[in-house]
Coordinates of C-alpha atoms and ligand atoms in Angstrom, one line a residue:
M1 CA 16.7 44.2 -152.4
N2 CA 16.5 48.0 -152.6
L3 CA 15.0 48.4 -156.0
D4 CA 13.8 52.0 -155.4
T5 CA 17.4 53.2 -155.3
I6 CA 18.5 51.7 -158.6
L7 CA 15.2 52.4 -160.4
K8 CA 16.0 56.1 -160.1
H9 CA 19.0 55.4 -162.4
V10 CA 17.3 53.5 -165.2
E11 CA 15.0 54.4 -168.0
K12 CA 11.4 53.1 -168.0
P13 CA 11.4 51.8 -164.4
S14 CA 7.9 50.5 -164.8
R15 CA 9.5 47.6 -166.7
Y16 CA 10.6 46.2 -163.4
I17 CA 7.9 47.1 -160.8
G18 CA 5.0 44.7 -161.7
N19 CA 1.7 45.1 -159.8
E20 CA -0.1 46.0 -162.9
Y21 CA -3.9 45.7 -163.2
N22 CA -4.8 42.0 -163.5
S23 CA -1.3 40.8 -162.6
V24 CA -1.6 37.7 -160.3
H25 CA -0.6 37.8 -156.6
K26 CA -0.4 34.6 -154.6
N27 CA 1.6 33.6 -151.5
P28 CA 4.6 31.7 -152.7
A29 CA 4.8 29.8 -149.5
D30 CA 1.5 28.1 -150.2
M31 CA 2.6 27.0 -153.7
N32 CA 3.7 23.5 -154.8
I33 CA 5.2 24.8 -158.1
R34 CA 6.8 28.1 -158.9
F35 CA 7.0 28.7 -162.6
G36 CA 9.1 31.6 -164.0
F37 CA 7.8 32.5 -167.5
C38 CA 10.8 34.1 -169.3
F39 CA 10.6 36.4 -172.3
A40 CA 14.1 37.0 -173.7
D41 CA 13.6 40.7 -174.5
V42 CA 12.4 43.8 -172.8
Y43 CA 9.0 44.2 -171.0
E44 CA 7.2 46.1 -173.6
I45 CA 7.9 43.4 -176.3
G46 CA 7.3 40.4 -174.0
M47 CA 4.0 41.9 -172.7
S48 CA 2.7 42.1 -176.3
H49 CA 3.1 38.3 -176.8
L50 CA -0.2 36.4 -176.9
G51 CA 1.4 33.1 -175.9
M52 CA 2.7 34.6 -172.7
K53 CA -0.7 36.0 -171.8
I54 CA -2.3 32.6 -172.3
L55 CA 0.2 30.4 -170.4
Y56 CA 0.6 33.0 -167.6
H57 CA -3.1 33.0 -166.8
L58 CA -3.4 29.2 -167.5
L59 CA -0.7 28.3 -165.0
N60 CA -2.1 30.7 -162.4
S61 CA -5.5 29.2 -162.8
A62 CA -4.1 26.2 -160.8
D63 CA -4.4 26.8 -157.1
D64 CA -0.9 25.4 -156.3
I65 CA 1.0 26.9 -159.2
Y66 CA 2.4 30.4 -159.1
C67 CA 3.6 31.7 -162.5
E68 CA 5.6 34.9 -162.4
R69 CA 7.2 36.9 -165.2
F70 CA 10.8 37.5 -166.2
F71 CA 12.0 39.8 -168.9
T72 CA 15.5 40.7 -170.1
P73 CA 16.6 43.8 -168.1
W74 CA 17.6 46.7 -170.4
V75 CA 21.3 47.4 -170.5
D76 CA 21.2 50.2 -167.9
M77 CA 19.3 48.0 -165.5
E78 CA 21.6 45.1 -166.0
E79 CA 24.5 47.4 -165.2
Q80 CA 22.8 48.4 -161.9
M81 CA 22.0 44.8 -161.1
R82 CA 25.5 43.6 -161.6
A83 CA 26.9 46.6 -159.7
H84 CA 24.7 45.8 -156.7
N85 CA 24.8 42.0 -157.0
I86 CA 21.1 41.9 -157.7
P87 CA 20.2 38.6 -159.4
L88 CA 17.5 38.3 -162.1
F89 CA 14.2 38.6 -160.3
S90 CA 10.5 38.0 -161.0
L91 CA 8.1 40.9 -161.5
E92 CA 5.4 39.7 -159.2
T93 CA 7.4 38.9 -156.0
K94 CA 10.9 40.1 -156.9
T95 CA 12.1 36.5 -156.2
P96 CA 15.5 35.5 -157.6
A97 CA 15.2 33.2 -160.6
K98 CA 17.3 30.6 -158.9
E99 CA 14.5 29.9 -156.4
F100 CA 12.0 28.8 -159.0
D101 CA 11.1 25.2 -159.9
F102 CA 11.0 26.0 -163.6
L103 CA 12.2 28.8 -165.9
G104 CA 10.3 28.5 -169.1
F105 CA 11.5 30.4 -172.2
T106 CA 9.3 31.2 -175.2
L107 CA 11.5 31.1 -178.3
Q108 CA 10.2 33.7 -180.7
Y109 CA 13.3 34.8 -182.6
E110 CA 16.7 33.2 -183.0
M111 CA 18.4 36.6 -182.4
S112 CA 17.2 36.5 -178.8
Y113 CA 19.3 33.5 -177.9
T114 CA 22.1 35.5 -176.3
N115 CA 19.5 37.2 -174.1
I116 CA 18.5 33.7 -172.8
L117 CA 22.1 33.0 -171.8
N118 CA 22.4 36.5 -170.3
M119 CA 19.2 35.9 -168.2
L120 CA 20.6 32.6 -166.9
D121 CA 23.9 34.3 -166.1
L122 CA 22.2 37.2 -164.3
G123 CA 20.2 34.6 -162.4
G124 CA 23.4 32.8 -161.3
I125 CA 22.3 29.7 -163.1
P126 CA 24.9 27.5 -165.0
L127 CA 24.3 27.9 -168.8
Y128 CA 24.9 24.2 -169.7
A129 CA 22.2 21.7 -168.5
K130 CA 25.0 19.3 -167.6
D131 CA 26.5 21.8 -165.1
R132 CA 23.2 22.4 -163.2
T133 CA 22.3 20.6 -160.0
E134 CA 19.1 19.6 -158.2
E135 CA 19.2 23.1 -156.6
D136 CA 18.9 24.9 -159.9
P137 CA 15.6 25.5 -161.7
I138 CA 14.6 23.2 -164.6
I139 CA 15.0 25.1 -167.8
C140 CA 12.3 24.4 -170.5
A141 CA 11.4 26.1 -173.7
G142 CA 8.7 26.2 -176.4
G143 CA 7.5 28.4 -179.2
P144 CA 8.2 28.6 -183.0
C145 CA 12.0 28.4 -182.8
A146 CA 11.7 25.2 -180.7
Y147 CA 10.9 23.4 -184.0
N148 CA 14.7 23.4 -184.5
P149 CA 15.7 23.2 -180.8
E150 CA 19.3 21.9 -181.5
P151 CA 21.3 25.2 -181.2
L152 CA 19.8 25.5 -177.6
A153 CA 19.9 21.7 -176.8
D154 CA 22.9 22.0 -174.5
F155 CA 21.2 24.7 -172.4
V156 CA 17.6 23.5 -172.1
D157 CA 16.5 20.5 -170.0
F158 CA 13.3 19.9 -172.1
F159 CA 11.4 21.4 -174.9
M160 CA 7.6 21.5 -175.3
L161 CA 6.7 21.2 -179.0
G162 CA 3.4 22.6 -180.4
E163 CA 0.5 24.1 -178.5
G164 CA 1.1 24.4 -174.8
E165 CA -2.4 24.7 -173.3
E166 CA -2.8 21.0 -172.5
L167 CA 0.8 19.9 -172.5
M168 CA 2.0 22.5 -170.0
M169 CA -0.5 21.3 -167.4
E170 CA 0.3 17.7 -168.0
V171 CA 4.0 18.4 -167.4
M172 CA 3.0 20.2 -164.2
D173 CA 1.1 17.1 -163.1
V174 CA 4.2 15.0 -163.6
Y175 CA 6.4 17.4 -161.7
R176 CA 3.9 17.8 -158.8
F177 CA 4.0 14.0 -158.4
F178 CA 7.8 13.9 -158.2
K179 CA 8.1 16.9 -156.0
K180 CA 5.6 15.3 -153.6
N181 CA 7.3 11.9 -153.7
G182 CA 10.9 13.1 -153.6
G183 CA 12.1 12.2 -157.1
T184 CA 15.1 13.8 -158.8
K185 CA 15.2 16.0 -161.9
E186 CA 16.3 12.9 -163.9
D187 CA 13.3 11.0 -162.6
F188 CA 11.0 13.8 -163.6
L189 CA 12.5 14.1 -167.1
K190 CA 12.3 10.3 -167.6
E191 CA 8.6 10.5 -166.9
A192 CA 7.8 13.8 -168.7
V193 CA 9.4 12.5 -171.9
K194 CA 6.6 10.0 -172.2
L195 CA 4.2 12.9 -172.8
E196 CA 3.5 13.6 -176.5
G197 CA 5.3 16.8 -177.4
V198 CA 8.2 16.7 -174.8
Y199 CA 11.7 16.6 -176.1
V200 CA 14.6 15.9 -173.7
P201 CA 17.9 16.6 -175.7
A202 CA 20.0 14.7 -173.1
F203 CA 18.2 11.5 -174.1
Y204 CA 19.6 11.7 -177.7
D205 CA 23.1 11.5 -179.1
V206 CA 24.3 13.1 -182.4
S207 CA 27.3 12.0 -184.5
Y208 CA 28.6 13.8 -187.6
N209 CA 30.2 12.8 -190.9
E210 CA 33.6 14.0 -192.1
D211 CA 31.9 16.7 -194.2
G212 CA 30.1 18.0 -191.1
T213 CA 26.7 16.8 -191.9
I214 CA 24.8 14.7 -189.3
Q215 CA 25.6 10.9 -189.5
S216 CA 23.2 9.7 -186.9
F217 CA 20.7 10.9 -184.3
T218 CA 20.0 8.1 -181.8
K219 CA 18.2 7.9 -178.4
N220 CA 20.1 6.7 -175.3
Y221 CA 17.0 6.2 -173.2
D222 CA 14.5 3.5 -174.4
D223 CA 11.3 5.3 -173.2
A224 CA 12.2 8.4 -175.2
P225 CA 10.2 8.6 -178.5
D226 CA 12.1 8.0 -181.8
R227 CA 10.4 11.2 -183.1
I228 CA 8.8 13.9 -181.0
K229 CA 5.3 14.8 -182.3
K230 CA 4.1 18.3 -181.8
R231 CA 0.9 18.9 -179.8
I232 CA -2.2 20.5 -181.1
I233 CA -5.4 21.5 -179.4
R234 CA -8.1 19.6 -181.4
D235 CA -11.1 21.6 -180.3
F236 CA -9.8 25.1 -180.5
D237 CA -13.2 26.6 -179.8
K238 CA -13.0 25.2 -176.3
C239 CA -9.3 26.0 -175.8
F240 CA -8.3 28.1 -172.7
A241 CA -8.3 31.9 -173.4
P242 CA -7.6 34.4 -170.6
D243 CA -10.3 37.1 -170.2
N244 CA -8.5 39.2 -167.6
I245 CA -5.1 39.9 -169.3
I246 CA -2.7 42.3 -167.6
V247 CA -3.0 46.0 -168.4
P248 CA 0.5 47.4 -168.2
F249 CA 1.4 50.8 -166.7
M250 CA 3.6 51.7 -169.6
E251 CA 2.9 51.6 -173.3
I252 CA 3.8 48.3 -174.9
V253 CA 4.3 47.4 -178.6
H254 CA 0.8 45.8 -179.0
D255 CA -1.2 47.6 -176.4
R256 CA -4.7 46.1 -177.1
I257 CA -6.9 43.1 -176.9
M258 CA -5.7 40.3 -179.2
L259 CA -8.6 38.0 -180.2
E260 CA -7.1 34.8 -181.6
V261 CA -9.7 33.8 -184.2
F262 CA -8.0 30.6 -185.6
R263 CA -4.8 28.7 -185.7
G264 CA -3.1 27.3 -188.8
C265 CA -3.3 28.6 -192.4
I266 CA -4.9 27.2 -195.6
R267 CA -2.4 28.9 -197.9
G268 CA 0.9 27.1 -198.1
C269 CA 3.3 29.9 -199.0
R270 CA 6.6 28.0 -199.4
F271 CA 8.8 30.5 -197.5
C272 CA 6.4 30.6 -194.5
Q273 CA 7.3 28.3 -191.5
A274 CA 4.2 29.3 -189.5
G275 CA 2.0 28.2 -192.3
M276 CA 3.4 24.7 -192.1
I277 CA 4.1 24.2 -188.4
Y278 CA 0.7 25.5 -187.1
R279 CA -1.4 23.2 -189.3
P280 CA -4.2 22.2 -189.4
V281 CA -6.6 25.1 -189.4
R282 CA -8.9 25.2 -186.4
E283 CA -11.3 28.1 -185.9
R284 CA -13.1 29.6 -182.9
S285 CA -16.8 30.3 -183.4
P286 CA -18.1 33.9 -183.5
E287 CA -20.2 33.1 -180.5
T288 CA -17.1 32.1 -178.4
L289 CA -15.1 35.1 -179.7
L290 CA -17.8 37.7 -179.1
D291 CA -18.3 36.4 -175.5
L292 CA -14.6 36.5 -174.9
A293 CA -14.3 40.0 -176.4
Q294 CA -17.0 41.3 -174.1
R295 CA -15.3 39.9 -171.0
L296 CA -11.9 41.2 -172.1
I297 CA -13.3 44.7 -172.7
N298 CA -15.0 44.6 -169.3
N299 CA -11.9 43.3 -167.5
T300 CA -9.3 45.5 -169.1
G301 CA -10.8 48.8 -170.4
Y302 CA -8.8 48.4 -173.6
E303 CA -10.0 50.6 -176.5
E304 CA -8.7 48.5 -179.3
I305 CA -9.3 44.9 -180.4
S306 CA -7.1 43.2 -183.1
L307 CA -8.2 40.0 -184.7
S308 CA -5.1 37.8 -184.7
S309 CA -4.3 34.8 -186.9
L310 CA -2.0 34.0 -189.8
S311 CA -4.5 35.2 -192.4
T312 CA -7.6 36.7 -190.7
S313 CA -9.3 37.4 -194.0
D314 CA -9.5 33.6 -194.5
Y315 CA -11.7 33.2 -191.3
T316 CA -14.8 31.6 -192.6
R317 CA -17.3 33.6 -190.5
L318 CA -15.6 37.0 -190.7
K319 CA -18.7 39.0 -191.6
E320 CA -20.7 37.6 -188.7
L321 CA -17.8 38.2 -186.3
T322 CA -17.0 41.8 -187.4
D323 CA -20.7 42.7 -187.4
G324 CA -21.0 41.4 -183.9
L325 CA -17.9 43.2 -182.7
L326 CA -19.0 46.4 -184.3
D327 CA -22.3 46.2 -182.5
M328 CA -20.4 45.7 -179.3
T329 CA -17.7 48.3 -179.8
E330 CA -18.8 51.1 -182.1
D331 CA -20.7 53.2 -179.6
K332 CA -17.9 52.7 -177.0
K333 CA -15.4 54.0 -179.6
I334 CA -13.4 50.8 -179.3
G335 CA -11.3 50.3 -182.5
L336 CA -11.1 47.1 -184.5
S337 CA -8.0 46.2 -186.5
L338 CA -7.3 43.3 -188.9
P339 CA -3.5 43.0 -189.2
S340 CA -3.2 40.3 -191.8
L341 CA -5.2 40.9 -194.9
R342 CA -4.6 39.0 -198.2
L343 CA -4.7 40.9 -201.4
D344 CA -6.9 38.4 -203.1
N345 CA -9.8 38.6 -200.6
F346 CA -9.5 42.2 -199.6
S347 CA -13.0 43.8 -199.5
M348 CA -14.0 47.4 -199.3
E349 CA -17.0 46.5 -197.2
L350 CA -14.7 44.9 -194.6
M351 CA -12.3 47.8 -194.7
Q352 CA -15.0 50.4 -194.1
K353 CA -16.4 48.3 -191.3
V354 CA -13.2 48.1 -189.3
Q355 CA -12.1 51.6 -190.0
K356 CA -15.3 53.2 -188.6
V357 CA -13.6 54.2 -185.4
R358 CA -10.0 54.8 -186.5
K359 CA -8.7 55.2 -190.0
S360 CA -5.1 54.0 -190.5
G361 CA -2.9 52.9 -193.5
L362 CA -3.2 49.6 -195.4
T363 CA -0.6 46.9 -195.6
F364 CA -0.4 44.3 -198.4
A365 CA 2.2 41.6 -198.8
P366 CA 2.9 40.8 -202.5
E367 CA 6.2 39.3 -201.2
A368 CA 7.8 39.1 -204.8
G369 CA 8.0 41.5 -207.6
T370 CA 7.0 39.2 -210.5
Q371 CA 4.3 36.7 -211.1
R372 CA 7.0 34.1 -211.9
L373 CA 8.6 34.4 -208.5
R374 CA 5.2 34.7 -206.7
D375 CA 4.4 31.3 -208.2
V376 CA 7.7 29.9 -207.1
I377 CA 7.0 30.9 -203.5
N378 CA 3.3 29.8 -204.0
K379 CA 1.9 33.2 -202.9
N380 CA -1.1 32.7 -205.2
I381 CA -1.8 36.4 -205.8
T382 CA -1.7 38.2 -209.1
E383 CA -0.8 41.7 -210.2
E384 CA -4.5 42.2 -210.9
D385 CA -5.3 41.3 -207.2
L386 CA -2.9 44.1 -206.2
H387 CA -4.5 46.5 -208.7
N388 CA -8.0 45.7 -207.5
A389 CA -7.1 46.1 -203.8
A390 CA -5.2 49.4 -204.5
Q391 CA -8.2 50.7 -206.6
M392 CA -10.6 49.8 -203.8
A393 CA -8.4 51.4 -201.2
F394 CA -8.0 54.7 -203.1
S395 CA -11.7 54.8 -203.9
G396 CA -12.3 54.3 -200.2
G397 CA -10.2 57.4 -199.4
Y398 CA -7.0 55.7 -198.3
G399 CA -3.7 57.5 -199.0
T400 CA -1.2 55.4 -197.1
I401 CA -0.2 51.9 -198.5
K402 CA 2.6 49.7 -197.3
L403 CA 3.8 46.9 -199.5
Y404 CA 5.9 44.0 -198.0
F405 CA 8.5 42.2 -200.1
M406 CA 11.3 39.7 -199.5
I407 CA 14.6 39.5 -201.4
G408 CA 17.0 36.6 -201.6
L409 CA 14.2 34.2 -202.5
P410 CA 15.1 30.9 -204.4
T411 CA 15.5 31.3 -208.2
E412 CA 15.3 35.1 -207.8
T413 CA 16.8 37.2 -210.7
D414 CA 17.5 41.0 -210.9
E415 CA 14.3 41.2 -213.0
D416 CA 12.3 40.1 -210.0
I417 CA 14.0 42.8 -207.9
L418 CA 13.2 45.5 -210.4
G419 CA 9.7 44.1 -210.5
I420 CA 9.2 45.4 -207.0
S421 CA 9.7 49.0 -208.1
H422 CA 7.4 48.3 -211.1
L423 CA 4.6 47.2 -208.8
A424 CA 5.0 50.3 -206.6
D425 CA 4.8 52.5 -209.7
E426 CA 1.6 50.7 -210.7
V427 CA 0.0 51.5 -207.4
V428 CA 0.9 55.2 -207.8
S429 CA -0.5 55.3 -211.3
I430 CA -3.8 53.7 -210.0
Y431 CA -4.0 56.5 -207.5
K432 CA -3.4 59.1 -210.2
H433 CA -6.3 57.6 -212.2
T434 CA -8.7 57.6 -209.2
D435 CA -11.2 60.5 -209.3
K436 CA -9.7 63.5 -207.5
E437 CA -13.1 64.1 -205.8
I438 CA -13.0 60.8 -203.9
R439 CA -9.3 60.0 -203.5
N440 CA -7.2 61.1 -200.5
K441 CA -5.3 64.3 -201.1
N442 CA -2.0 62.7 -200.1
L443 CA -0.4 59.6 -201.2
R444 CA 2.4 57.6 -199.5
V445 CA 3.5 54.2 -200.8
T446 CA 6.1 52.5 -198.6
V447 CA 8.1 49.5 -200.0
S448 CA 9.4 47.5 -197.1
V449 CA 11.9 44.8 -197.9
S450 CA 13.1 42.0 -195.6
S451 CA 15.7 39.3 -196.5
F452 CA 14.5 35.8 -197.0
V453 CA 15.7 33.3 -194.3
P454 CA 15.2 29.6 -195.1
K455 CA 13.4 27.9 -192.2
P456 CA 12.9 24.3 -191.0
F457 CA 9.7 22.5 -192.0
T458 CA 9.3 24.6 -195.2
P459 CA 9.8 23.5 -198.9
F460 CA 12.8 25.8 -198.9
Q461 CA 14.5 24.2 -195.9
W462 CA 17.2 22.8 -198.3
V463 CA 18.1 25.9 -200.2
G464 CA 21.2 28.0 -199.7
Q465 CA 20.6 31.5 -198.3
N466 CA 21.9 34.5 -200.2
T467 CA 25.2 35.9 -198.9
Q468 CA 25.3 39.2 -197.1
E469 CA 27.1 40.7 -200.1
T470 CA 24.4 39.4 -202.6
L471 CA 21.6 40.7 -200.4
F472 CA 23.2 44.1 -200.1
R473 CA 23.8 44.3 -203.9
K474 CA 20.1 43.6 -204.4
Q475 CA 19.0 46.1 -201.8
M476 CA 21.1 48.8 -203.6
L477 CA 19.8 47.7 -207.1
L478 CA 16.2 48.3 -205.8
K479 CA 17.3 51.6 -204.2
E480 CA 18.6 52.7 -207.6
A481 CA 15.3 51.6 -209.3
I482 CA 12.9 53.3 -207.0
R483 CA 12.7 56.9 -208.5
N484 CA 9.0 57.6 -207.8
R485 CA 8.6 60.6 -205.5
Y486 CA 5.5 59.0 -203.9
V487 CA 7.4 55.8 -203.0
S488 CA 9.6 55.5 -200.0
Y489 CA 11.8 52.4 -199.5
N490 CA 13.1 50.8 -196.4
W491 CA 15.1 47.5 -196.0
H492 CA 16.3 45.4 -193.1
E493 CA 19.9 44.9 -192.1
S494 CA 20.9 41.9 -194.2
T495 CA 23.7 40.9 -191.8
L496 CA 21.1 40.2 -189.1
S497 CA 19.2 38.0 -191.5
V498 CA 22.3 36.1 -192.5
L499 CA 23.1 35.3 -188.8
E500 CA 19.4 34.4 -188.2
G501 CA 19.8 31.9 -191.0
V502 CA 22.7 30.2 -189.2
F503 CA 20.7 29.5 -186.0
A504 CA 17.4 28.8 -187.8
R505 CA 19.0 25.7 -189.4
G506 CA 21.8 25.1 -186.9
D507 CA 22.7 22.1 -184.8
R508 CA 24.2 21.4 -181.3
R509 CA 27.7 22.5 -182.3
L510 CA 26.4 26.1 -182.3
S511 CA 26.0 26.1 -178.5
K512 CA 29.7 26.9 -178.0
V513 CA 29.3 29.8 -180.5
L514 CA 26.4 31.2 -178.4
V515 CA 28.4 30.9 -175.2
E516 CA 31.4 32.6 -176.8
A517 CA 29.3 35.4 -178.2
H518 CA 27.7 35.8 -174.8
R519 CA 31.2 36.0 -173.2
L520 CA 32.2 38.6 -175.8
G521 CA 29.2 40.7 -174.7
A522 CA 26.6 39.9 -177.4
K523 CA 23.0 40.7 -176.3
F524 CA 19.9 42.3 -177.6
D525 CA 21.0 41.3 -181.1
S526 CA 17.6 42.0 -182.6
W527 CA 18.1 45.7 -181.7
H528 CA 20.1 47.6 -184.3
E529 CA 22.1 49.6 -181.8
F530 CA 23.4 46.5 -180.0
F531 CA 23.9 44.1 -183.0
H532 CA 27.6 43.8 -183.8
M533 CA 28.4 41.3 -186.6
D534 CA 32.2 41.5 -185.8
T535 CA 31.5 40.1 -182.3
W536 CA 29.8 37.2 -183.9
M537 CA 32.5 36.6 -186.5
E538 CA 35.0 36.6 -183.6
A539 CA 32.9 34.0 -181.8
F540 CA 32.8 31.8 -184.9
K541 CA 36.5 32.1 -185.3
N542 CA 37.3 31.4 -181.6
T543 CA 35.2 28.3 -181.7
D544 CA 36.3 27.2 -185.2
V545 CA 32.8 27.1 -186.5
D546 CA 32.0 28.1 -190.2
P547 CA 28.7 30.0 -190.3
D548 CA 28.4 29.4 -194.1
F549 CA 27.9 25.7 -193.4
Y550 CA 24.6 26.5 -191.8
N551 CA 23.1 29.4 -193.9
I552 CA 24.7 29.5 -197.4
R553 CA 25.1 25.8 -198.0
E554 CA 22.5 24.0 -200.1
R555 CA 21.4 20.7 -198.6
S556 CA 20.5 17.4 -200.4
Y557 CA 17.2 15.7 -199.8
E558 CA 19.1 12.7 -198.4
E559 CA 20.9 14.7 -195.7
I560 CA 19.8 14.2 -192.0
L561 CA 18.6 17.6 -190.9
P562 CA 19.0 18.7 -187.3
W563 CA 15.2 18.8 -186.8
D564 CA 14.3 15.5 -188.5
H565 CA 13.5 14.0 -185.1
I566 CA 10.6 16.4 -184.8
D567 CA 7.2 15.5 -186.3
V568 CA 4.9 18.4 -187.2
G569 CA 2.5 16.3 -189.2
V570 CA 3.6 17.8 -192.5
T571 CA 5.7 15.1 -194.2
K572 CA 9.2 15.4 -195.8
K573 CA 7.7 13.8 -198.9
F574 CA 5.2 16.7 -199.2
L575 CA 7.9 19.3 -198.6
I576 CA 10.2 17.7 -201.3
N577 CA 7.3 17.7 -203.7
E578 CA 6.6 21.4 -203.0
S579 CA 10.3 22.2 -203.4
E580 CA 10.3 20.5 -206.8
K581 CA 7.1 22.3 -207.8
A582 CA 8.8 25.6 -206.8
K583 CA 11.7 24.9 -209.1
R584 CA 9.2 24.4 -211.9
G585 CA 7.3 27.5 -211.0
E586 CA 4.2 25.5 -210.3
T587 CA 1.7 26.6 -207.7
T588 CA -0.4 24.5 -205.2
G589 CA -3.9 25.6 -204.4
N590 CA -5.1 26.4 -200.9
C591 CA -6.6 23.7 -198.6
R592 CA -10.1 24.9 -199.2
E593 CA -9.8 24.5 -202.9
K594 CA -8.2 21.0 -202.6
C595 CA -6.3 19.0 -200.0
S596 CA -2.7 18.7 -201.2
G597 CA -1.9 15.8 -198.8
C598 CA 0.6 17.5 -196.6
G599 CA 0.3 14.7 -194.0
V600 CA -1.6 16.5 -191.3
I601 CA -4.8 14.5 -191.5
P602 CA -3.0 11.1 -191.2
A603 CA -0.9 12.5 -188.4
F604 CA -3.7 14.2 -186.3
G605 CA -6.8 12.5 -187.7
G606 CA -10.1 14.4 -188.1
D607 CA -11.3 16.2 -191.2
F608 CA -10.9 19.7 -190.0
C609 CA -8.1 21.1 -192.2
G610 CA -9.9 23.5 -194.6
Ligands
LIG701 S1 -4.0 17.7 -194.9 FE1 -4.7 18.7 -196.8 S2 -6.2 20.2 -196.1 FE2 -5.1 19.6 -194.3 S3 -3.5 21.1 -194.0 FE3 -2.6 19.4 -195.2 S4 -2.9 20.0 -197.3 FE4 -4.3 21.3 -196.1

C-alpha cells in the first residue's frame, strides 16, 4: 500500500500516519486478538474522545490483544482510497479492517451512523450482520447511542451497554476461549450474551401493530436475557485510567489531559439523557486524581488539564482537588479548565483559581428563558443565580459570557423564547452597573441556542419533537427579539436536530433508510457542508418510511418503546412520574438533597448515589 503517494493529495495527512508519541506498537503475528477501535468521524474528533483513550490503552494492556485505531477518512482521502482500491486501514499497522477479529464502534452521535456504514463499505465488509461470514470481523458497538441500539441492530453483531472497562475484557476472555478451541461466531455470541451488559440483536424478534407501534419484542434464544442490564464500575476510584495517552502530531479538538473526576450526575434535568443513563454518581478521590494527573503530565507534556464530568462543580472535594492541581501545575504554567459549571454553585474563588494561568470566557447554561420552563425541565436554577454568577464574573474582570439555551422544549410558549432575550439583556445591564474601575473594558454576551431532541431514558422520551418549521419560526422570533448590541446570537441547524430525533427514538425499520441514505451518498452528516436533508428525504421516500412517526409523534405511556428491553436502573415508573411533574411545572430536588427513588439503588445496590 503506497500511502506516501496518495497522502500528497490529501489535506491533513497526519490523520492517516499514526506513530504518534505513546501510540502502541506490537507484532500482530504474536497476538491472539486484533481489535479495531473505530470512531465514525475524522481523526481530530475521535482522538479527543476520552472513552477511546481508556479502552485503547486498556485493551493494549493485555499481552495478547492488539488494539488499533480506525477513523473515518475525510472525503479527499476516501476518494484516493477508492481510486487506488485501498481498503479501510488501521493507523498503527496499516492493516485492512477485514483482517481484524473485532471492529468496535463507539456510538457518540446519531448523525455519525452513515459514517459507520461507509467505513464498513470501505473495508469491504458486508453492511448487514446476516450477510457476514466467519471470515469477516465481528462488529460490536457501545457508547451513549447504544442505549437505543435498534436503528443499528441489523448491522451490529453485539452491543456492550454501560461502562466498558470490565465488560470489554470479559468479552475478550470469552472470545479468546472460542478462538483457541475453534468455536464459530455463533458459539461466541451465544456465550458472550450471558455476560451482563451484552445485547445480541439477532437473539430477539420484533413484531409491529397496524399503527406501526411495536407489538412484541421476544427472544428466540433461551440463554439471552429478557432485559439487558447496563454495566457500571462500582468502585470508580479503582477504575482503569490510562496515564500514557497518545499525543497527536496535529491539533485535535480537545488537545489536553482530561481528568475524569466522577461519573453520573445528582441533578436530574429532564431533557438530559446522560444525567439518567450514567447514574449513579461515583467519584474518584483527589489522591487518585492528583497521582494520575502527575503521571499524565510526565508522560505527555501536555500544558492543559480539564476536569471532566457531567457537572464538575458538584464534585464533593473540588477545593482539595483544585488546590492540589494548582500546586502541581502553576509553576509549570499548565492551565486548568472546568468545562461544566452550574450557575447555582459558581464561586469566584474557584474561578480565580483555575484562571490563574489562562483567562478565557465563561459559559453558563440556563437552558430556558423563563422560570416556569426551567421548572418544567427541572433545571433548578433561578434568574437570581444567573444574576449572581454574572455579577461575580464581571467583578472578577470577565468580559466574555456564553449563555446556552434550548428551544423546542415541552410546554414551551413564545413568552419562553422571548425570555431568552430578556435574560441576555439582564446580563448586559448587570455589566453596566458594575464599577467601571474593576469591570472588563469589553463586553460580549453570546446567546447560543440548540434544538431540543427527545431522548430515550428521559422523562421526555414520550413527547413529540417540534417540527423543523416550528423550530425555525422560534429561531427567527428570537432573532427579531435580540436587539442588544452587546449580544450576539447563534443557533443550530434545526433540520439536523429533527433528523437526529428520528434515529434517537427509532427502531430496526430504520436500517433500510440508513443503507439507502448511504447508497445516495450521505456521510459526515454532522458537518454542515455535507449534510443534505433532501438526500435523507429521498431515502425515506425510497424506503417508504415516515420520519414523523419517530420524531414528531407523541407516545403513550403504554406503548412498547424500542429500547424497553434495556435496563439502565432508572425505572419507567420514575420517568413517568417525572414526566407528569414536568406537565405540572413541579421540580424534583437533587440527589444530595433527597433521593427521589429513580430505581438505581435497587438495581445496582450500594448507597453511593449522592
Ligand atoms: S437512587 Fe436516589 S439518590 Fe440514587 S441516583 Fe436515583 S434518585 Fe438519585
